[in-house]
CSV table of C-alpha atoms and ligand atoms in Angstrom, one decimal:
chain,number,residue,atom,x,y,z
A,27,MET,CA,105.3,49.1,60.0
A,28,SER,CA,101.8,50.0,61.1
A,29,THR,CA,98.3,49.4,59.3
A,30,PRO,CA,95.1,49.5,61.9
A,31,SER,CA,92.1,47.9,60.8
A,32,ALA,CA,90.5,49.9,58.0
A,33,THR,CA,87.4,50.5,60.4
A,34,PRO,CA,86.7,52.8,61.5
A,35,SER,CA,87.8,54.8,59.0
A,36,PHE,CA,90.4,58.2,60.5
A,37,THR,CA,90.7,61.2,58.1
A,38,ILE,CA,91.7,64.2,58.1
A,39,LEU,CA,89.5,67.0,59.0
A,40,GLY,CA,91.8,69.9,58.9
A,41,THR,CA,95.6,72.2,57.9
A,42,GLY,CA,96.9,75.0,59.3
A,43,SER,CA,100.3,76.2,59.1
A,44,HIS,CA,102.6,79.8,60.0
A,45,ALA,CA,105.8,80.7,59.0
A,46,PRO,CA,107.2,83.9,60.5
A,47,SER,CA,106.6,86.7,58.4
A,48,GLN,CA,110.4,88.1,58.0
A,49,VAL,CA,111.5,86.4,54.6
A,50,VAL,CA,115.5,86.1,54.4
A,51,THR,CA,116.3,85.5,50.2
A,52,ASN,CA,119.2,83.5,49.1
A,53,ASP,CA,120.7,87.0,48.5
A,54,ASP,CA,120.0,88.3,51.3
A,55,LEU,CA,122.3,85.5,52.7
A,56,ALA,CA,125.2,85.8,50.7
A,57,THR,CA,125.3,90.0,52.3
A,58,SER,CA,126.9,88.3,55.2
A,59,ILE,CA,128.1,84.4,54.0
A,60,GLU,CA,130.5,82.8,50.7
A,61,THR,CA,127.4,81.7,48.5
A,62,SER,CA,125.2,83.2,45.6
A,63,ASP,CA,121.9,82.7,44.5
A,64,GLU,CA,123.0,80.5,41.5
A,65,TRP,CA,124.6,78.1,43.7
A,66,ILE,CA,121.7,77.5,45.7
A,67,HIS,CA,119.3,77.4,43.4
A,68,SER,CA,120.8,75.7,41.0
A,69,ARG,CA,121.7,72.6,43.7
A,70,THR,CA,118.3,73.0,46.2
A,71,GLY,CA,115.8,75.2,44.3
A,72,ILE,CA,115.8,77.3,47.1
A,73,ARG,CA,115.4,80.6,46.6
A,74,ALA,CA,114.2,82.0,49.6
A,75,ARG,CA,113.0,81.3,53.4
A,76,HIS,CA,110.9,82.4,56.7
A,77,LEU,CA,113.1,82.9,59.6
A,78,SER,CA,112.2,83.3,63.5
A,79,GLY,CA,112.9,86.4,65.3
A,80,PRO,CA,112.7,85.7,69.5
A,81,GLU,CA,109.2,85.9,69.8
A,82,ASP,CA,108.2,83.0,67.2
A,83,THR,CA,109.1,80.2,69.5
A,84,THR,CA,107.9,77.1,68.3
A,85,THR,CA,105.6,77.0,70.7
A,86,ARG,CA,103.9,80.1,69.3
A,87,LEU,CA,105.0,78.5,65.9
A,88,ALA,CA,102.2,75.6,67.0
A,89,VAL,CA,99.6,77.3,68.5
A,90,ASN,CA,99.0,79.7,65.4
A,91,ALA,CA,99.2,76.0,62.6
A,92,ALA,CA,96.9,74.9,65.2
A,93,ARG,CA,94.8,77.7,64.8
A,94,ALA,CA,93.7,77.6,61.6
A,95,ALA,CA,94.1,73.7,61.5
A,96,LEU,CA,91.2,73.9,64.5
A,97,LEU,CA,89.4,76.8,62.4
A,98,ASP,CA,89.8,74.5,59.0
A,99,ALA,CA,88.1,71.4,60.6
A,100,ASN,CA,85.3,73.5,62.9
A,101,LEU,CA,86.3,71.7,66.3
A,102,ALA,CA,87.0,73.5,69.3
A,103,ALA,CA,89.8,72.6,71.4
A,104,ASN,CA,88.6,71.1,74.2
A,105,GLN,CA,86.9,68.5,71.4
A,106,ILE,CA,90.5,68.0,71.5
A,107,ASP,CA,92.1,64.7,73.0
A,108,LEU,CA,95.7,64.1,71.5
A,109,LEU,CA,98.8,66.4,70.3
A,110,ILE,CA,101.5,65.7,69.1
A,111,VAL,CA,104.1,67.9,67.9
A,112,ALA,CA,107.0,66.7,65.8
A,113,THR,CA,110.0,68.9,66.6
A,114,CYS,CA,113.4,68.4,67.1
A,115,THR,CA,113.3,72.1,67.7
A,116,PRO,CA,111.7,72.4,71.5
A,117,ASP,CA,111.1,75.5,73.4
A,118,LEU,CA,113.0,73.8,76.5
A,119,PRO,CA,114.0,69.9,76.8
A,120,MET,CA,111.2,70.3,79.3
A,121,PRO,CA,108.1,70.1,80.0
A,122,SER,CA,107.3,68.9,76.3
A,123,THR,CA,106.3,72.0,73.4
A,124,ALA,CA,103.0,70.1,73.3
A,125,SER,CA,102.1,70.9,76.8
A,126,LEU,CA,103.1,74.6,76.4
A,127,VAL,CA,100.7,73.8,73.2
A,128,GLN,CA,98.0,73.0,75.2
A,129,ASN,CA,98.8,75.0,77.9
A,130,GLU,CA,97.8,78.1,74.9
A,131,LEU,CA,95.1,76.4,73.2
A,132,GLY,CA,93.4,75.8,75.9
A,133,LEU,CA,92.4,72.3,75.9
A,134,SER,CA,91.2,69.6,77.4
A,135,PRO,CA,93.2,68.3,81.0
A,136,ARG,CA,92.5,65.4,79.6
A,137,ALA,CA,94.0,65.6,76.4
A,138,ALA,CA,97.5,62.6,76.3
A,139,CYS,CA,100.1,65.7,75.1
A,140,PHE,CA,103.8,64.9,74.6
A,141,ASP,CA,105.9,65.6,72.0
A,142,LEU,CA,108.0,63.1,69.4
A,143,ASN,CA,111.5,63.7,67.5
A,144,ALA,CA,112.1,61.8,64.5
A,145,ALA,CA,113.6,64.9,62.9
A,146,CYS,CA,112.6,65.8,59.6
A,147,THR,CA,111.0,63.0,59.2
A,148,GLY,CA,108.9,63.5,62.8
A,149,PHE,CA,105.5,64.7,61.2
A,150,VAL,CA,104.8,61.4,59.6
A,151,TYR,CA,105.9,59.2,62.7
A,152,ALA,CA,103.4,61.5,64.4
A,153,LEU,CA,100.8,60.7,62.1
A,154,ASP,CA,101.2,57.1,61.8
A,155,THR,CA,101.6,57.1,66.1
A,156,ALA,CA,97.9,59.4,65.9
A,157,TRP,CA,96.8,56.9,63.8
A,158,ALA,CA,97.4,54.3,65.6
A,159,MET,CA,96.5,56.4,68.8
A,160,LEU,CA,92.8,57.0,67.6
A,161,SER,CA,92.2,53.2,66.5
A,162,SER,CA,93.1,51.9,69.7
A,163,GLY,CA,89.6,53.6,69.9
A,164,ARG,CA,90.0,55.4,73.1
A,165,TYR,CA,91.2,58.1,72.2
A,166,HIS,CA,88.9,61.1,69.2
A,167,HIS,CA,90.4,63.7,67.8
A,168,ALA,CA,94.3,64.3,67.3
A,169,LEU,CA,95.3,67.5,66.6
A,170,VAL,CA,99.5,66.5,64.5
A,171,ILE,CA,102.0,68.9,64.6
A,172,GLY,CA,105.4,69.8,62.8
A,173,ALA,CA,106.4,73.2,64.5
A,174,GLU,CA,110.2,73.9,63.9
A,175,LYS,CA,112.7,77.2,64.9
A,176,MET,CA,115.9,75.1,62.3
A,177,SER,CA,117.2,78.9,62.7
A,178,THR,CA,118.2,78.4,66.3
A,179,VAL,CA,120.4,75.3,65.4
A,180,LEU,CA,122.3,76.2,62.6
A,181,ASP,CA,126.3,78.1,62.4
A,182,TRP,CA,124.9,81.5,60.0
A,183,THR,CA,129.2,80.9,59.3
A,184,ASP,CA,128.7,77.9,57.6
A,185,ARG,CA,127.2,77.8,54.2
A,186,THR,CA,127.2,74.4,54.1
A,187,THR,CA,123.7,74.2,56.0
A,188,CYS,CA,122.7,77.4,57.1
A,189,VAL,CA,121.3,78.5,53.6
A,190,LEU,CA,119.0,74.6,53.3
A,191,PHE,CA,117.0,75.1,56.3
A,192,GLY,CA,113.7,77.6,57.6
A,193,ASP,CA,111.4,78.3,60.1
A,194,GLY,CA,107.6,77.3,60.5
A,195,ALA,CA,104.9,74.9,61.5
A,196,GLY,CA,102.0,73.3,60.3
A,197,ALA,CA,99.3,71.0,61.4
A,198,ILE,CA,96.1,68.8,60.7
A,199,ILE,CA,93.1,67.4,63.0
A,200,LEU,CA,92.6,63.5,62.9
A,201,GLY,CA,89.2,61.9,63.1
A,202,PRO,CA,86.3,60.3,62.3
A,203,ALA,CA,86.1,60.1,58.6
A,204,PRO,CA,82.5,62.0,57.7
A,205,ALA,CA,79.2,59.9,57.7
A,206,ASP,CA,78.8,60.9,54.2
A,207,HIS,CA,82.3,60.6,53.1
A,208,PRO,CA,83.7,57.0,54.6
A,209,ALA,CA,85.1,56.3,51.9
A,210,SER,CA,88.4,58.9,53.5
A,211,GLY,CA,91.0,58.4,55.5
A,212,ILE,CA,94.5,57.2,56.4
A,213,LEU,CA,95.0,53.6,54.2
A,214,ALA,CA,98.4,53.4,55.2
A,215,ALA,CA,102.1,54.1,56.6
A,216,ARG,CA,105.0,52.8,57.6
A,217,LEU,CA,108.3,53.9,59.3
A,218,GLY,CA,112.1,52.7,58.9
A,219,THR,CA,115.2,54.2,60.4
A,220,ILE,CA,118.8,53.1,58.5
A,221,PRO,CA,121.3,51.1,60.9
A,222,SER,CA,124.6,53.1,61.1
A,223,THR,CA,123.7,56.6,59.2
A,224,SER,CA,123.6,58.7,63.0
A,225,ASP,CA,126.4,60.7,61.5
A,226,LEU,CA,125.1,62.0,58.7
A,227,LEU,CA,122.7,64.4,60.0
A,228,ARG,CA,122.9,65.4,63.3
A,229,ILE,CA,123.2,68.4,66.2
A,230,PRO,CA,126.1,66.8,67.8
A,231,GLY,CA,125.6,69.8,71.3
A,232,GLY,CA,122.9,70.5,73.4
A,233,GLY,CA,121.8,66.8,74.6
A,234,SER,CA,123.3,64.9,78.3
A,235,SER,CA,126.9,64.9,76.4
A,236,PRO,CA,129.0,68.0,76.9
A,237,LEU,CA,129.0,70.9,74.3
A,238,THR,CA,132.2,71.3,73.2
A,239,PRO,CA,133.8,73.4,70.4
A,240,GLU,CA,134.0,70.2,68.5
A,241,ALA,CA,130.1,69.3,69.7
A,242,ARG,CA,128.0,72.5,69.6
A,243,ARG,CA,124.1,72.8,69.0
A,244,TYR,CA,124.3,72.8,65.4
A,245,ILE,CA,123.2,70.5,61.7
A,246,THR,CA,126.2,68.4,60.7
A,247,MET,CA,125.6,67.4,57.9
A,248,LYS,CA,127.7,64.8,54.9
A,249,GLY,CA,125.1,66.0,51.8
A,250,ARG,CA,126.1,64.4,49.0
A,251,GLU,CA,125.4,60.6,51.5
A,252,VAL,CA,122.0,61.8,53.2
A,253,PHE,CA,121.1,62.6,48.9
A,254,LYS,CA,121.3,58.7,48.0
A,255,PHE,CA,119.8,58.2,51.0
A,256,ALA,CA,116.7,60.2,50.7
A,257,VAL,CA,116.1,59.5,47.4
A,258,ARG,CA,116.7,55.9,47.8
A,259,GLY,CA,114.1,55.6,51.6
A,260,MET,CA,111.7,57.4,49.8
A,261,GLU,CA,111.2,55.5,46.5
A,262,GLU,CA,111.1,52.5,48.6
A,263,VAL,CA,108.5,53.2,51.0
A,264,ALA,CA,106.7,54.7,48.6
A,265,ARG,CA,106.3,51.8,46.3
A,266,GLU,CA,105.9,49.5,49.4
A,267,LEU,CA,102.8,51.0,51.1
A,268,LEU,CA,101.5,51.0,47.2
A,269,ALA,CA,102.0,47.7,47.1
A,270,GLU,CA,100.6,46.4,50.4
A,271,GLN,CA,97.6,48.5,49.1
A,272,GLY,CA,97.3,47.0,45.7
A,273,LEU,CA,97.9,50.4,44.2
A,274,ALA,CA,100.3,51.9,41.7
A,275,THR,CA,101.4,54.7,41.1
A,276,GLU,CA,99.4,55.7,38.4
A,277,ASN,CA,96.1,55.6,41.2
A,278,ILE,CA,98.3,59.3,43.0
A,279,ALA,CA,96.3,62.5,42.7
A,280,LEU,CA,99.4,64.1,44.4
A,281,VAL,CA,102.8,63.7,46.6
A,282,VAL,CA,103.6,66.0,48.9
A,283,PRO,CA,107.4,65.1,50.0
A,284,HIS,CA,109.3,66.4,52.2
A,285,GLN,CA,110.8,68.9,51.1
A,286,ALA,CA,114.3,69.1,51.4
A,287,ASN,CA,115.5,70.1,48.1
A,288,LEU,CA,113.8,70.0,44.8
A,289,ARG,CA,116.6,67.9,42.8
A,290,ILE,CA,115.9,64.7,45.8
A,291,ILE,CA,111.9,65.3,44.5
A,292,HIS,CA,112.2,65.6,41.0
A,293,ALA,CA,114.6,62.4,41.8
A,294,ILE,CA,112.0,60.9,43.6
A,295,SER,CA,109.5,61.4,40.8
A,296,GLU,CA,112.1,59.6,38.1
A,297,TYR,CA,112.6,56.5,39.7
A,298,LEU,CA,108.6,55.9,40.8
A,299,GLU,CA,107.6,58.0,37.7
A,300,VAL,CA,105.0,59.6,38.7
A,301,PRO,CA,105.6,63.1,36.8
A,302,ARG,CA,106.6,66.3,38.7
A,303,GLU,CA,103.4,67.6,38.3
A,304,ARG,CA,101.9,65.7,41.0
A,305,PHE,CA,104.1,66.6,43.3
A,306,PHE,CA,103.0,69.8,45.4
A,307,ILE,CA,106.7,71.4,46.0
A,308,ASN,CA,107.5,74.9,48.0
A,309,VAL,CA,110.9,74.2,48.7
A,310,GLU,CA,111.8,77.0,47.3
A,311,ARG,CA,109.6,79.9,49.2
A,312,TYR,CA,110.3,78.1,52.8
A,313,GLY,CA,113.8,75.7,52.3
A,314,ASN,CA,113.5,73.2,54.3
A,315,THR,CA,111.3,72.8,57.6
A,316,SER,CA,112.1,69.7,59.0
A,317,ALA,CA,109.3,68.2,60.7
A,318,ALA,CA,106.9,71.4,59.2
A,319,SER,CA,107.5,70.9,56.0
A,320,ILE,CA,104.4,68.4,54.7
A,321,PRO,CA,101.3,69.5,57.0
A,322,ILE,CA,102.6,73.3,55.1
A,323,ALA,CA,102.9,71.7,52.7
A,324,LEU,CA,99.5,70.2,53.2
A,325,ASP,CA,97.8,73.2,53.6
A,326,GLU,CA,99.1,75.2,50.9
A,327,ALA,CA,98.5,72.4,48.7
A,328,ARG,CA,94.6,71.7,49.7
A,329,ARG,CA,94.0,75.8,50.1
A,330,ALA,CA,95.2,75.8,46.1
A,331,GLY,CA,92.4,73.5,45.2
A,332,ARG,CA,95.6,70.6,44.5
A,333,VAL,CA,93.5,67.8,46.8
A,334,GLN,CA,90.3,66.4,45.7
A,335,ARG,CA,87.4,64.5,47.4
A,336,GLY,CA,88.3,61.0,46.3
A,337,ASP,CA,91.7,61.3,46.0
A,338,LEU,CA,95.1,59.7,46.3
A,339,VAL,CA,97.9,61.9,48.3
A,340,LEU,CA,101.2,60.6,49.4
A,341,LEU,CA,103.2,61.7,52.1
A,342,VAL,CA,107.1,60.7,52.2
A,343,ALA,CA,109.7,61.8,54.2
A,344,PHE,CA,112.9,61.2,55.3
A,345,GLY,CA,115.6,62.7,57.9
A,346,ALA,CA,118.4,62.7,60.9
A,347,GLY,CA,118.4,59.1,62.2
A,348,LEU,CA,118.7,58.5,58.9
A,349,THR,CA,114.5,58.0,59.1
A,350,TYR,CA,112.1,57.3,56.9
A,351,GLY,CA,108.5,57.5,56.1
A,352,GLY,CA,104.7,57.5,54.4
A,353,ALA,CA,101.6,57.5,54.6
A,354,LEU,CA,99.0,56.9,51.7
A,355,VAL,CA,95.3,58.9,52.4
A,356,ARG,CA,92.9,58.8,50.5
A,357,TRP,CA,91.0,62.0,50.6
B,30,COA,N1,127.5,78.4,48.4
B,30,COA,C1,128.6,78.3,47.8
B,30,COA,N2,129.8,77.3,47.6
B,30,COA,C2,129.0,76.3,48.3
B,30,COA,C3,128.0,76.5,49.4
B,30,COA,C4,127.1,77.7,49.5
B,30,COA,N3,126.0,77.6,50.4
B,30,COA,N4,128.2,75.1,50.1
B,30,COA,C5,129.2,74.8,50.1
B,30,COA,N5,129.5,74.9,48.5
B,30,COA,C6,130.5,74.7,48.4
B,30,COA,C7,131.6,73.9,49.0
B,30,COA,O1,132.4,74.1,50.0
B,30,COA,C8,132.7,73.1,47.2
B,30,COA,O2,133.4,73.5,47.1
B,30,COA,P1,134.3,72.6,46.7
B,30,COA,O3,134.1,71.8,46.1
B,30,COA,O4,135.9,74.1,46.6
B,30,COA,O5,135.1,71.9,48.4
B,30,COA,C9,131.5,72.6,46.7
B,30,COA,O6,129.9,73.5,46.9
B,30,COA,C10,130.5,71.7,46.4
B,30,COA,O7,129.5,71.0,47.1
B,30,COA,P2,129.1,69.5,46.8
B,30,COA,O8,129.3,69.0,48.6
B,30,COA,O9,129.6,69.5,46.0
B,30,COA,O10,127.9,69.9,46.5
B,30,COA,P3,126.6,69.4,46.4
B,30,COA,O11,126.1,69.3,45.0
B,30,COA,O12,126.6,68.1,46.7
B,30,COA,O13,125.5,70.1,46.5
B,30,COA,C11,123.9,69.8,49.0
B,30,COA,C12,125.0,69.7,48.3
B,30,COA,C13,124.1,69.5,50.5
B,30,COA,C14,123.0,71.1,48.6
B,30,COA,C15,123.4,68.4,48.8
B,30,COA,O14,124.6,67.3,48.7
B,30,COA,C16,122.1,67.7,49.1
B,30,COA,O15,121.3,68.9,48.8
B,30,COA,N6,122.2,67.0,49.5
B,30,COA,C17,121.2,66.5,50.7
B,30,COA,C18,121.4,67.3,51.8
B,30,COA,C19,119.8,67.4,52.4
B,30,COA,O16,118.4,67.1,51.8
B,30,COA,N7,119.6,67.4,53.9
B,30,COA,C20,118.3,67.4,54.2
B,30,COA,C21,117.8,66.4,54.9
B,30,COA,S1,116.5,65.9,56.2
């Protein structure tokens, strides 16, 4: 948990997102594996996902999203002094994706740049980390990116996982709340990890442990168990955040949840008693883009006029670990 003091207030000054141009529908997938649009859509809400070609590296996706966010915030790249890239699909083990992004964007050599891996909760972890670093007074403007090339860690013959994920990137700029709207800002954030759940969702090979026929660099998942923990974790963190701020679910104008599965989102809506209309949902067009899913959704929500000045926005996510986290933002 982290709740730096409310003053000075740091807020989201701009958002951006980018997805590779290739769109692959459920029907497209059904030409190569035994599945159907009916099966995938009825269990997940997904109709299509964007998939990268070789030229769309995680870095390239991140850079495009970052450029859009900088433009939106009306900031120059050299005003950024902190860059965090949340990803579990970096281009390389080292250097970090953030270093590669820094180079392409032309950020200041004094900018702190690093990657953060909390899988699909990565963006919320990165947001909270950036907020804490800004609140220390040592950094001024943070670029926080969620970027994933999930297509590289999928076994395209495993229908239980490959139909669920997609590629993309989203970015935000965090900085001091504008003088004419000092009430805007991140109000609270909470992070957590559920013990003894690390076997439920993993990429067993490709780190420092050896690759074997059993431990390949592909996602494995116990879907039903992940589903239950996801709903419970996100509901709990949302309730804790609201209680900490003395707010109620009625105060929430928009929930931007991790986009993994429409049924999970509907279950949270039911348990929190927040109507479905107050959730921003785009999982049908992207699938699960892991750490990129919340910043892509937030960017689309803003550009669609779903977020207005003064609105209370809840971000909530879960992912491998199993990790979970949430943040409350006053727009
Ligand atoms: N197409 C067709 N059939 C498929 C399929 C596919 N793509 N994938 C699995 N099936 C089959 C299974 O083999 C199983 O067949 P069987 O009964 O003959 O063994 C059957 O469909 C039912 O599978 P089941 O696991 O019962 O489905 P489900 O209702 O639990 O849905 C998930 C599966 C993965 C969609 C669901 O569990 C889920 O979304 N879990 C959360 C996963 C998640 O969000 N992960 C990301 C976390 S960040």
